[in-house]
Amino acid sequence: MSVAAFISYLALEKNYSQHTVIAYQRDIAAFKAFCQENYDNDKIDHIDYGSIRSWIVNMVNEGISNRSINRKIASLKAYYKFLLKIEVIDVHPLAKHKALKTAKKIEIPFSEPEMEKALFETPFENDFEGVRNKLLIELLYTTGIRRSELIQLQISDVNKTAQTLKVLGKRNKERILPLLRDTIAVFDAYFMLRGELEIIRDSSYVFLSKSGNKMYATLVYRIINQYFSKVSSKTKKSPHILRHTFATHLLNNGADLNSVKELLGHASLASTQVYTHNSIAELKRVHKNAHPRNK
């Protein structure tokens, strides 16, 4: 009963996405299954840290990465925090737990020349899919929105007069992003071709497949990989790298961290600071080339 109440709490009160709620539910179910198998008891509300520690050791032995283990334990921490809140338990079993160490994950953004090549030197067909793909890449790069946010964009979110885009981010947090004049022109071309589709099933959404259905995550990934394979030798070519590129290029060109934080829709500066690695590298390059002591 407590787990069901927790899942409802995440969905209804915390406004977590369905994907996030399912992830929490899956992690808790995995711990219950471990307890059932090893202790013949799946009642996990009143549990000691030793049992959780055994689960962690078991996952390490199975070769699960520290990053994945930390995520699973974060789900448990949230669950027991909820049990404290509703007074089912008096002591949080993970109160003194320290997350496992993980290697810092450095995402390498596309360079400005690579972006120029992708947008202006790569041929886009002058049909529905070609113009849609150009708009998709342009929007990811010039606004920094997440892939999930792009997929959920509604036609009513695009304000061409004000040149703004309304985005519904994590936990249903809304933000308004500026649109470039060139992006508005691509929107106009796309909407004209979109209106010529024979069948439109998901009419309220901006991005559609050729069959008239709402765009899906793997298609977005495929489009990015397809176009950037022509201009970049980087191993990872994904929608998230474009978000990383957006943030890095803004910081390299003088944007302050707080402004980038608001544009990205981050709740705290800590999330935005992961994007400063490459901007610092750029500052070092500029310093080396410009300072007289380096000449």
PDB file of C-alpha atoms in Angstrom:
ATOM      1  CA  MET A   1       0.000   0.000   0.000  1.00  0.00           C
ATOM      2  CA  SER A   2       2.857   2.401   0.886  1.00  0.00           C
ATOM      3  CA  VAL A   3       4.527   1.925  -2.503  1.00  0.00           C
ATOM      4  CA  ALA A   4       1.263   2.627  -4.337  1.00  0.00           C
ATOM      5  CA  ALA A   5       0.774   5.776  -2.246  1.00  0.00           C
ATOM      6  CA  PHE A   6       4.341   6.858  -3.028  1.00  0.00           C
ATOM      7  CA  ILE A   7       3.860   6.380  -6.781  1.00  0.00           C
ATOM      8  CA  SER A   8       0.647   8.435  -6.649  1.00  0.00           C
ATOM      9  CA  TYR A   9       2.506  11.110  -4.678  1.00  0.00           C
ATOM     10  CA  LEU A  10       5.224  11.339  -7.358  1.00  0.00           C
ATOM     11  CA  ALA A  11       2.734  11.565 -10.199  1.00  0.00           C
ATOM     12  CA  LEU A  12       0.082  13.822  -8.666  1.00  0.00           C
ATOM     13  CA  GLU A  13       1.864  15.998  -6.109  1.00  0.00           C
ATOM     14  CA  LYS A  14       5.430  16.126  -7.427  1.00  0.00           C
ATOM     15  CA  ASN A  15       4.265  16.209 -11.075  1.00  0.00           C
ATOM     16  CA  TYR A  16       7.005  13.822 -12.181  1.00  0.00           C
ATOM     17  CA  SER A  17       6.835  12.558 -15.762  1.00  0.00           C
ATOM     18  CA  GLN A  18       5.446   9.102 -16.447  1.00  0.00           C
ATOM     19  CA  HIS A  19       8.939   7.946 -17.480  1.00  0.00           C
ATOM     20  CA  THR A  20      10.418   9.085 -14.145  1.00  0.00           C
ATOM     21  CA  VAL A  21       7.601   7.546 -12.105  1.00  0.00           C
ATOM     22  CA  ILE A  22       8.065   4.208 -13.877  1.00  0.00           C
ATOM     23  CA  ALA A  23      11.817   4.331 -13.149  1.00  0.00           C
ATOM     24  CA  TYR A  24      11.174   4.867  -9.406  1.00  0.00           C
ATOM     25  CA  GLN A  25       8.616   2.062  -9.388  1.00  0.00           C
ATOM     26  CA  ARG A  26      11.012  -0.304 -11.160  1.00  0.00           C
ATOM     27  CA  ASP A  27      13.869   0.427  -8.725  1.00  0.00           C
ATOM     28  CA  ILE A  28      11.701  -0.181  -5.655  1.00  0.00           C
ATOM     29  CA  ALA A  29      10.324  -3.378  -7.188  1.00  0.00           C
ATOM     30  CA  ALA A  30      13.916  -4.582  -7.785  1.00  0.00           C
ATOM     31  CA  PHE A  31      14.765  -4.043  -4.114  1.00  0.00           C
ATOM     32  CA  LYS A  32      11.599  -5.850  -3.007  1.00  0.00           C
ATOM     33  CA  ALA A  33      12.509  -8.791  -5.240  1.00  0.00           C
ATOM     34  CA  PHE A  34      16.015  -8.887  -3.718  1.00  0.00           C
ATOM     35  CA  CYS A  35      14.589  -8.931  -0.194  1.00  0.00           C
ATOM     36  CA  GLN A  36      12.121 -11.670  -1.116  1.00  0.00           C
ATOM     37  CA  GLU A  37      14.854 -13.830  -2.621  1.00  0.00           C
ATOM     38  CA  ASN A  38      17.449 -13.305   0.118  1.00  0.00           C
ATOM     39  CA  TYR A  39      15.347 -12.760   3.247  1.00  0.00           C
ATOM     40  CA  ASP A  40      12.080 -14.425   2.228  1.00  0.00           C
ATOM     41  CA  ASN A  41      10.321 -11.138   2.955  1.00  0.00           C
ATOM     42  CA  ASP A  42       9.313  -8.373   0.567  1.00  0.00           C
ATOM     43  CA  LYS A  43       8.001  -5.997   3.268  1.00  0.00           C
ATOM     44  CA  ILE A  44      10.509  -3.197   2.837  1.00  0.00           C
ATOM     45  CA  ASP A  45       8.914  -0.323   4.788  1.00  0.00           C
ATOM     46  CA  HIS A  46      10.700  -1.169   8.035  1.00  0.00           C
ATOM     47  CA  ILE A  47      14.147  -2.178   6.856  1.00  0.00           C
ATOM     48  CA  ASP A  48      17.666  -1.679   8.203  1.00  0.00           C
ATOM     49  CA  TYR A  49      20.607  -0.246   6.313  1.00  0.00           C
ATOM     50  CA  GLY A  50      22.358  -3.623   6.376  1.00  0.00           C
ATOM     51  CA  SER A  51      19.778  -5.094   3.997  1.00  0.00           C
ATOM     52  CA  ILE A  52      20.129  -2.159   1.621  1.00  0.00           C
ATOM     53  CA  ARG A  53      23.907  -2.440   1.841  1.00  0.00           C
ATOM     54  CA  SER A  54      23.660  -6.124   0.861  1.00  0.00           C
ATOM     55  CA  TRP A  55      21.648  -5.104  -2.207  1.00  0.00           C
ATOM     56  CA  ILE A  56      24.322  -2.565  -3.152  1.00  0.00           C
ATOM     57  CA  VAL A  57      27.081  -5.192  -2.800  1.00  0.00           C
ATOM     58  CA  ASN A  58      25.028  -7.622  -4.876  1.00  0.00           C
ATOM     59  CA  MET A  59      24.613  -5.047  -7.662  1.00  0.00           C
ATOM     60  CA  VAL A  60      28.347  -4.269  -7.621  1.00  0.00           C
ATOM     61  CA  ASN A  61      29.087  -8.007  -7.947  1.00  0.00           C
ATOM     62  CA  GLU A  62      26.685  -8.201 -10.884  1.00  0.00           C
ATOM     63  CA  GLY A  63      28.730  -5.536 -12.672  1.00  0.00           C
ATOM     64  CA  ILE A  64      26.109  -2.780 -12.503  1.00  0.00           C
ATOM     65  CA  SER A  65      27.782   0.634 -12.824  1.00  0.00           C
ATOM     66  CA  ASN A  66      28.114   2.912  -9.808  1.00  0.00           C
ATOM     67  CA  ARG A  67      26.071   5.543 -11.632  1.00  0.00           C
ATOM     68  CA  SER A  68      23.154   3.115 -12.083  1.00  0.00           C
ATOM     69  CA  ILE A  69      23.412   1.910  -8.487  1.00  0.00           C
ATOM     70  CA  ASN A  70      23.332   5.504  -7.210  1.00  0.00           C
ATOM     71  CA  ARG A  71      20.192   6.116  -9.239  1.00  0.00           C
ATOM     72  CA  LYS A  72      18.474   3.067  -7.781  1.00  0.00           C
ATOM     73  CA  ILE A  73      19.452   4.062  -4.233  1.00  0.00           C
ATOM     74  CA  ALA A  74      18.176   7.590  -4.919  1.00  0.00           C
ATOM     75  CA  SER A  75      14.768   6.023  -5.653  1.00  0.00           C
ATOM     76  CA  LEU A  76      14.883   4.209  -2.304  1.00  0.00           C
ATOM     77  CA  LYS A  77      15.947   7.398  -0.504  1.00  0.00           C
ATOM     78  CA  ALA A  78      12.959   9.238  -1.954  1.00  0.00           C
ATOM     79  CA  TYR A  79      10.661   6.388  -0.909  1.00  0.00           C
ATOM     80  CA  TYR A  80      11.848   6.378   2.715  1.00  0.00           C
ATOM     81  CA  LYS A  81      11.708  10.162   2.817  1.00  0.00           C
ATOM     82  CA  PHE A  82       8.048   9.830   1.820  1.00  0.00           C
ATOM     83  CA  LEU A  83       7.465   7.233   4.569  1.00  0.00           C
ATOM     84  CA  LEU A  84       8.945   9.675   7.083  1.00  0.00           C
ATOM     85  CA  LYS A  85       6.664  12.401   5.770  1.00  0.00           C
ATOM     86  CA  ILE A  86       3.513  10.303   6.273  1.00  0.00           C
ATOM     87  CA  GLU A  87       4.864   9.006   9.608  1.00  0.00           C
ATOM     88  CA  VAL A  88       5.066   5.338   8.650  1.00  0.00           C
ATOM     89  CA  ILE A  89       8.677   5.217   9.880  1.00  0.00           C
ATOM     90  CA  ASP A  90      10.641   7.233  12.448  1.00  0.00           C
ATOM     91  CA  VAL A  91      14.179   6.746  11.131  1.00  0.00           C
ATOM     92  CA  HIS A  92      15.434   7.017   7.537  1.00  0.00           C
ATOM     93  CA  PRO A  93      17.532   3.873   6.866  1.00  0.00           C
ATOM     94  CA  LEU A  94      19.642   5.711   4.270  1.00  0.00           C
ATOM     95  CA  ALA A  95      20.187   8.900   6.279  1.00  0.00           C
ATOM     96  CA  LYS A  96      23.954   8.372   6.533  1.00  0.00           C
ATOM     97  CA  HIS A  97      24.486   6.625   3.194  1.00  0.00           C
ATOM     98  CA  LYS A  98      27.110   8.106   0.865  1.00  0.00           C
ATOM     99  CA  ALA A  99      26.766   7.672  -2.864  1.00  0.00           C
ATOM    100  CA  LEU A 100      29.299   5.494  -4.670  1.00  0.00           C
ATOM    101  CA  LYS A 101      32.028   7.394  -6.482  1.00  0.00           C
ATOM    102  CA  THR A 102      31.524   7.839 -10.206  1.00  0.00           C
ATOM    103  CA  ALA A 103      33.822   9.111 -12.914  1.00  0.00           C
ATOM    104  CA  LYS A 104      32.964  12.563 -14.150  1.00  0.00           C
ATOM    105  CA  LYS A 105      31.155  12.263 -17.453  1.00  0.00           C
ATOM    106  CA  ILE A 106      32.431  14.881 -19.899  1.00  0.00           C
ATOM    107  CA  GLU A 107      30.270  15.391 -22.944  1.00  0.00           C
ATOM    108  CA  ILE A 108      32.153  16.799 -25.935  1.00  0.00           C
ATOM    109  CA  PRO A 109      30.008  19.395 -27.710  1.00  0.00           C
ATOM    110  CA  PHE A 110      30.016  20.069 -31.444  1.00  0.00           C
ATOM    111  CA  SER A 111      32.268  22.949 -32.461  1.00  0.00           C
ATOM    112  CA  GLU A 112      30.896  26.133 -33.993  1.00  0.00           C
ATOM    113  CA  PRO A 113      32.288  25.164 -37.452  1.00  0.00           C
ATOM    114  CA  GLU A 114      30.594  21.747 -37.145  1.00  0.00           C
ATOM    115  CA  MET A 115      27.280  23.459 -36.369  1.00  0.00           C
ATOM    116  CA  GLU A 116      27.704  25.797 -39.331  1.00  0.00           C
ATOM    117  CA  LYS A 117      28.356  22.823 -41.608  1.00  0.00           C
ATOM    118  CA  ALA A 118      25.380  20.879 -40.238  1.00  0.00           C
ATOM    119  CA  LEU A 119      22.939  23.757 -40.690  1.00  0.00           C
ATOM    120  CA  PHE A 120      24.205  25.489 -43.830  1.00  0.00           C
ATOM    121  CA  GLU A 121      26.437  23.136 -45.790  1.00  0.00           C
ATOM    122  CA  THR A 122      24.583  19.849 -45.323  1.00  0.00           C
ATOM    123  CA  PRO A 123      21.881  19.481 -47.993  1.00  0.00           C
ATOM    124  CA  PHE A 124      18.317  19.354 -46.644  1.00  0.00           C
ATOM    125  CA  GLU A 125      15.702  18.185 -49.111  1.00  0.00           C
ATOM    126  CA  ASN A 126      13.077  20.840 -49.837  1.00  0.00           C
ATOM    127  CA  ASP A 127      10.243  18.498 -48.815  1.00  0.00           C
ATOM    128  CA  PHE A 128       8.362  17.870 -45.556  1.00  0.00           C
ATOM    129  CA  GLU A 129      11.004  15.642 -43.960  1.00  0.00           C
ATOM    130  CA  GLY A 130      13.944  17.761 -45.090  1.00  0.00           C
ATOM    131  CA  VAL A 131      12.515  21.036 -43.773  1.00  0.00           C
ATOM    132  CA  ARG A 132      11.312  19.313 -40.578  1.00  0.00           C
ATOM    133  CA  ASN A 133      14.799  17.932 -39.946  1.00  0.00           C
ATOM    134  CA  LYS A 134      16.408  21.331 -40.458  1.00  0.00           C
ATOM    135  CA  LEU A 135      13.922  22.924 -38.037  1.00  0.00           C
ATOM    136  CA  LEU A 136      14.487  20.155 -35.500  1.00  0.00           C
ATOM    137  CA  ILE A 137      18.282  20.641 -35.528  1.00  0.00           C
ATOM    138  CA  GLU A 138      18.013  24.429 -35.512  1.00  0.00           C
ATOM    139  CA  LEU A 139      15.588  24.404 -32.588  1.00  0.00           C
ATOM    140  CA  LEU A 140      17.679  22.016 -30.472  1.00  0.00           C
ATOM    141  CA  TYR A 141      20.792  24.114 -31.074  1.00  0.00           C
ATOM    142  CA  THR A 142      19.329  27.627 -30.715  1.00  0.00           C
ATOM    143  CA  THR A 143      17.080  26.959 -27.693  1.00  0.00           C
ATOM    144  CA  GLY A 144      18.817  24.098 -25.853  1.00  0.00           C
ATOM    145  CA  ILE A 145      15.545  22.259 -25.233  1.00  0.00           C
ATOM    146  CA  ARG A 146      15.527  18.611 -24.241  1.00  0.00           C
ATOM    147  CA  ARG A 147      14.484  15.908 -26.713  1.00  0.00           C
ATOM    148  CA  SER A 148      11.372  15.143 -24.606  1.00  0.00           C
ATOM    149  CA  GLU A 149      10.431  18.849 -24.592  1.00  0.00           C
ATOM    150  CA  LEU A 150      10.802  19.052 -28.362  1.00  0.00           C
ATOM    151  CA  ILE A 151       8.561  16.017 -28.884  1.00  0.00           C
ATOM    152  CA  GLN A 152       5.856  17.500 -26.642  1.00  0.00           C
ATOM    153  CA  LEU A 153       5.816  20.942 -28.313  1.00  0.00           C
ATOM    154  CA  GLN A 154       2.326  22.102 -29.244  1.00  0.00           C
ATOM    155  CA  ILE A 155       1.520  24.441 -32.147  1.00  0.00           C
ATOM    156  CA  SER A 156       0.054  26.862 -29.601  1.00  0.00           C
ATOM    157  CA  ASP A 157       3.484  27.031 -27.897  1.00  0.00           C
ATOM    158  CA  VAL A 158       4.995  28.842 -30.887  1.00  0.00           C
ATOM    159  CA  ASN A 159       4.461  32.622 -30.787  1.00  0.00           C
ATOM    160  CA  LYS A 160       5.826  33.917 -34.073  1.00  0.00           C
ATOM    161  CA  THR A 161       4.773  37.511 -33.357  1.00  0.00           C
ATOM    162  CA  ALA A 162       6.677  37.665 -30.064  1.00  0.00           C
ATOM    163  CA  GLN A 163       9.379  35.326 -31.441  1.00  0.00           C
ATOM    164  CA  THR A 164       9.146  33.084 -28.394  1.00  0.00           C
ATOM    165  CA  LEU A 165       8.626  29.417 -27.612  1.00  0.00           C
ATOM    166  CA  LYS A 166       6.777  28.114 -24.551  1.00  0.00           C
ATOM    167  CA  VAL A 167       8.361  24.942 -23.190  1.00  0.00           C
ATOM    168  CA  LEU A 168       6.992  22.590 -20.561  1.00  0.00           C
ATOM    169  CA  GLY A 169      10.017  21.144 -18.779  1.00  0.00           C
ATOM    170  CA  LYS A 170      10.629  18.704 -15.958  1.00  0.00           C
ATOM    171  CA  ARG A 171       8.008  18.629 -13.191  1.00  0.00           C
ATOM    172  CA  ASN A 172       5.704  20.656 -15.486  1.00  0.00           C
ATOM    173  CA  LYS A 173       7.834  23.767 -15.021  1.00  0.00           C
ATOM    174  CA  GLU A 174       7.102  26.230 -17.820  1.00  0.00           C
ATOM    175  CA  ARG A 175       9.665  28.555 -19.389  1.00  0.00           C
ATOM    176  CA  ILE A 176       9.661  30.985 -22.320  1.00  0.00           C
ATOM    177  CA  LEU A 177      12.555  30.870 -24.769  1.00  0.00           C
ATOM    178  CA  PRO A 178      13.530  33.387 -27.463  1.00  0.00           C
ATOM    179  CA  LEU A 179      13.442  32.326 -31.109  1.00  0.00           C
ATOM    180  CA  LEU A 180      15.795  33.616 -33.805  1.00  0.00           C
ATOM    181  CA  ARG A 181      14.261  35.328 -36.830  1.00  0.00           C
ATOM    182  CA  ASP A 182      15.860  32.697 -39.083  1.00  0.00           C
ATOM    183  CA  THR A 183      14.209  29.947 -37.014  1.00  0.00           C
ATOM    184  CA  ILE A 184      10.804  31.612 -37.466  1.00  0.00           C
ATOM    185  CA  ALA A 185      11.362  31.482 -41.248  1.00  0.00           C
ATOM    186  CA  VAL A 186      12.056  27.725 -41.055  1.00  0.00           C
ATOM    187  CA  PHE A 187       8.909  27.329 -38.921  1.00  0.00           C
ATOM    188  CA  ASP A 188       6.878  29.055 -41.676  1.00  0.00           C
ATOM    189  CA  ALA A 189       8.264  26.737 -44.345  1.00  0.00           C
ATOM    190  CA  TYR A 190       7.679  23.674 -42.168  1.00  0.00           C
ATOM    191  CA  PHE A 191       4.096  24.558 -41.231  1.00  0.00           C
ATOM    192  CA  MET A 192       3.249  25.078 -44.902  1.00  0.00           C
ATOM    193  CA  LEU A 193       4.536  21.602 -45.831  1.00  0.00           C
ATOM    194  CA  ARG A 194       3.021  20.087 -42.689  1.00  0.00           C
ATOM    195  CA  GLY A 195      -0.392  21.357 -43.780  1.00  0.00           C
ATOM    196  CA  GLU A 196      -0.027  19.441 -47.049  1.00  0.00           C
ATOM    197  CA  LEU A 197       0.255  16.022 -45.362  1.00  0.00           C
ATOM    198  CA  GLU A 198      -2.514  13.666 -46.434  1.00  0.00           C
ATOM    199  CA  ILE A 199      -3.223  12.484 -42.893  1.00  0.00           C
ATOM    200  CA  ILE A 200      -2.520  14.270 -39.616  1.00  0.00           C
ATOM    201  CA  ARG A 201      -3.413  12.186 -36.577  1.00  0.00           C
ATOM    202  CA  ASP A 202      -1.734  14.197 -33.805  1.00  0.00           C
ATOM    203  CA  SER A 203      -2.737  17.638 -35.018  1.00  0.00           C
ATOM    204  CA  SER A 204      -1.820  19.650 -31.929  1.00  0.00           C
ATOM    205  CA  TYR A 205       1.859  18.647 -31.923  1.00  0.00           C
ATOM    206  CA  VAL A 206       4.496  20.622 -33.833  1.00  0.00           C
ATOM    207  CA  PHE A 207       6.745  17.762 -34.914  1.00  0.00           C
ATOM    208  CA  LEU A 208       5.197  14.886 -36.821  1.00  0.00           C
ATOM    209  CA  SER A 209       6.420  11.866 -38.721  1.00  0.00           C
ATOM    210  CA  LYS A 210       5.628  11.632 -42.433  1.00  0.00           C
ATOM    211  CA  SER A 211       2.624   9.453 -41.532  1.00  0.00           C
ATOM    212  CA  GLY A 212       1.107  12.309 -39.495  1.00  0.00           C
ATOM    213  CA  ASN A 213       1.842  10.847 -36.084  1.00  0.00           C
ATOM    214  CA  LYS A 214       3.584  12.622 -33.210  1.00  0.00           C
ATOM    215  CA  MET A 215       7.369  12.459 -33.385  1.00  0.00           C
ATOM    216  CA  TYR A 216       8.989   9.761 -31.228  1.00  0.00           C
ATOM    217  CA  ALA A 217      12.305   9.698 -29.349  1.00  0.00           C
ATOM    218  CA  THR A 218      14.243   7.219 -31.494  1.00  0.00           C
ATOM    219  CA  LEU A 219      13.364   9.132 -34.686  1.00  0.00           C
ATOM    220  CA  VAL A 220      14.782  12.353 -33.220  1.00  0.00           C
ATOM    221  CA  TYR A 221      17.978  10.504 -32.276  1.00  0.00           C
ATOM    222  CA  ARG A 222      18.204   8.943 -35.742  1.00  0.00           C
ATOM    223  CA  ILE A 223      17.857  12.323 -37.474  1.00  0.00           C
ATOM    224  CA  ILE A 224      20.599  13.926 -35.359  1.00  0.00           C
ATOM    225  CA  ASN A 225      22.933  10.975 -35.877  1.00  0.00           C
ATOM    226  CA  GLN A 226      22.270  10.947 -39.621  1.00  0.00           C
ATOM    227  CA  TYR A 227      23.088  14.603 -40.241  1.00  0.00           C
ATOM    228  CA  PHE A 228      25.982  14.992 -37.819  1.00  0.00           C
ATOM    229  CA  SER A 229      27.707  11.854 -39.090  1.00  0.00           C
ATOM    230  CA  LYS A 230      28.353  13.915 -42.237  1.00  0.00           C
ATOM    231  CA  VAL A 231      30.089  16.790 -40.444  1.00  0.00           C
ATOM    232  CA  SER A 232      31.601  15.370 -37.244  1.00  0.00           C
ATOM    233  CA  SER A 233      33.872  12.471 -36.297  1.00  0.00           C
ATOM    234  CA  LYS A 234      32.790  12.600 -32.639  1.00  0.00           C
ATOM    235  CA  THR A 235      31.701   9.261 -31.250  1.00  0.00           C
ATOM    236  CA  LYS A 236      28.528  10.504 -29.607  1.00  0.00           C
ATOM    237  CA  LYS A 237      26.000  12.323 -31.764  1.00  0.00           C
ATOM    238  CA  SER A 238      22.738  12.764 -29.901  1.00  0.00           C
ATOM    239  CA  PRO A 239      20.047  15.368 -29.135  1.00  0.00           C
ATOM    240  CA  HIS A 240      21.597  15.847 -25.682  1.00  0.00           C
ATOM    241  CA  ILE A 241      24.944  16.771 -27.259  1.00  0.00           C
ATOM    242  CA  LEU A 242      23.133  19.606 -29.058  1.00  0.00           C
ATOM    243  CA  ARG A 243      21.786  20.825 -25.700  1.00  0.00           C
ATOM    244  CA  HIS A 244      25.332  20.634 -24.360  1.00  0.00           C
ATOM    245  CA  THR A 245      26.583  22.486 -27.446  1.00  0.00           C
ATOM    246  CA  PHE A 246      23.987  25.248 -26.959  1.00  0.00           C
ATOM    247  CA  ALA A 247      25.101  25.839 -23.363  1.00  0.00           C
ATOM    248  CA  THR A 248      28.831  25.643 -24.129  1.00  0.00           C
ATOM    249  CA  HIS A 249      28.662  28.051 -27.070  1.00  0.00           C
ATOM    250  CA  LEU A 250      26.671  30.577 -25.021  1.00  0.00           C
ATOM    251  CA  LEU A 251      29.227  30.426 -22.201  1.00  0.00           C
ATOM    252  CA  ASN A 252      32.135  30.660 -24.652  1.00  0.00           C
ATOM    253  CA  ASN A 253      30.628  33.828 -26.082  1.00  0.00           C
ATOM    254  CA  GLY A 254      30.163  35.582 -22.754  1.00  0.00           C
ATOM    255  CA  ALA A 255      26.768  34.491 -21.411  1.00  0.00           C
ATOM    256  CA  ASP A 256      26.589  34.365 -17.619  1.00  0.00           C
ATOM    257  CA  LEU A 257      25.884  31.096 -15.848  1.00  0.00           C
ATOM    258  CA  ASN A 258      22.569  32.217 -14.323  1.00  0.00           C
ATOM    259  CA  SER A 259      21.133  33.160 -17.718  1.00  0.00           C
ATOM    260  CA  VAL A 260      22.161  29.800 -19.200  1.00  0.00           C
ATOM    261  CA  LYS A 261      20.600  28.089 -16.167  1.00  0.00           C
ATOM    262  CA  GLU A 262      17.248  29.780 -16.874  1.00  0.00           C
ATOM    263  CA  LEU A 263      17.374  28.982 -20.588  1.00  0.00           C
ATOM    264  CA  LEU A 264      18.110  25.312 -19.892  1.00  0.00           C
ATOM    265  CA  GLY A 265      15.357  25.083 -17.257  1.00  0.00           C
ATOM    266  CA  HIS A 266      17.667  23.836 -14.524  1.00  0.00           C
ATOM    267  CA  ALA A 267      16.492  23.994 -10.922  1.00  0.00           C
ATOM    268  CA  SER A 268      19.963  24.804  -9.589  1.00  0.00           C
ATOM    269  CA  LEU A 269      23.297  26.167 -10.776  1.00  0.00           C
ATOM    270  CA  ALA A 270      24.947  22.854  -9.910  1.00  0.00           C
ATOM    271  CA  SER A 271      23.221  21.241 -12.912  1.00  0.00           C
ATOM    272  CA  THR A 272      24.402  24.021 -15.233  1.00  0.00           C
ATOM    273  CA  GLN A 273      27.994  23.993 -14.031  1.00  0.00           C
ATOM    274  CA  VAL A 274      28.668  20.670 -15.767  1.00  0.00           C
ATOM    275  CA  TYR A 275      28.612  22.663 -19.017  1.00  0.00           C
ATOM    276  CA  THR A 276      31.446  24.989 -17.931  1.00  0.00           C
ATOM    277  CA  HIS A 277      34.202  22.422 -18.565  1.00  0.00           C
ATOM    278  CA  ASN A 278      34.503  23.199 -22.263  1.00  0.00           C
ATOM    279  CA  SER A 279      34.020  26.942 -21.817  1.00  0.00           C
ATOM    280  CA  ILE A 280      36.981  26.940 -19.412  1.00  0.00           C
ATOM    281  CA  ALA A 281      38.990  25.096 -22.057  1.00  0.00           C
ATOM    282  CA  GLU A 282      38.020  27.810 -24.543  1.00  0.00           C
ATOM    283  CA  LEU A 283      39.040  30.561 -22.096  1.00  0.00           C
ATOM    284  CA  LYS A 284      42.423  28.883 -21.683  1.00  0.00           C
ATOM    285  CA  ARG A 285      42.868  28.829 -25.465  1.00  0.00           C
ATOM    286  CA  VAL A 286      41.966  32.527 -25.756  1.00  0.00           C
ATOM    287  CA  HIS A 287      44.281  33.372 -22.853  1.00  0.00           C
ATOM    288  CA  LYS A 288      47.141  31.452 -24.406  1.00  0.00           C
ATOM    289  CA  ASN A 289      46.713  33.161 -27.771  1.00  0.00           C
ATOM    290  CA  ALA A 290      46.114  36.665 -26.422  1.00  0.00           C
ATOM    291  CA  HIS A 291      48.339  37.140 -23.365  1.00  0.00           C
ATOM    292  CA  PRO A 292      51.720  38.722 -24.169  1.00  0.00           C
ATOM    293  CA  ARG A 293      53.565  36.388 -21.761  1.00  0.00           C
ATOM    294  CA  ASN A 294      52.446  33.431 -23.915  1.00  0.00           C
ATOM    295  CA  LYS A 295      53.938  34.877 -27.080  1.00  0.00           C
TER     296      LYS A 295
END
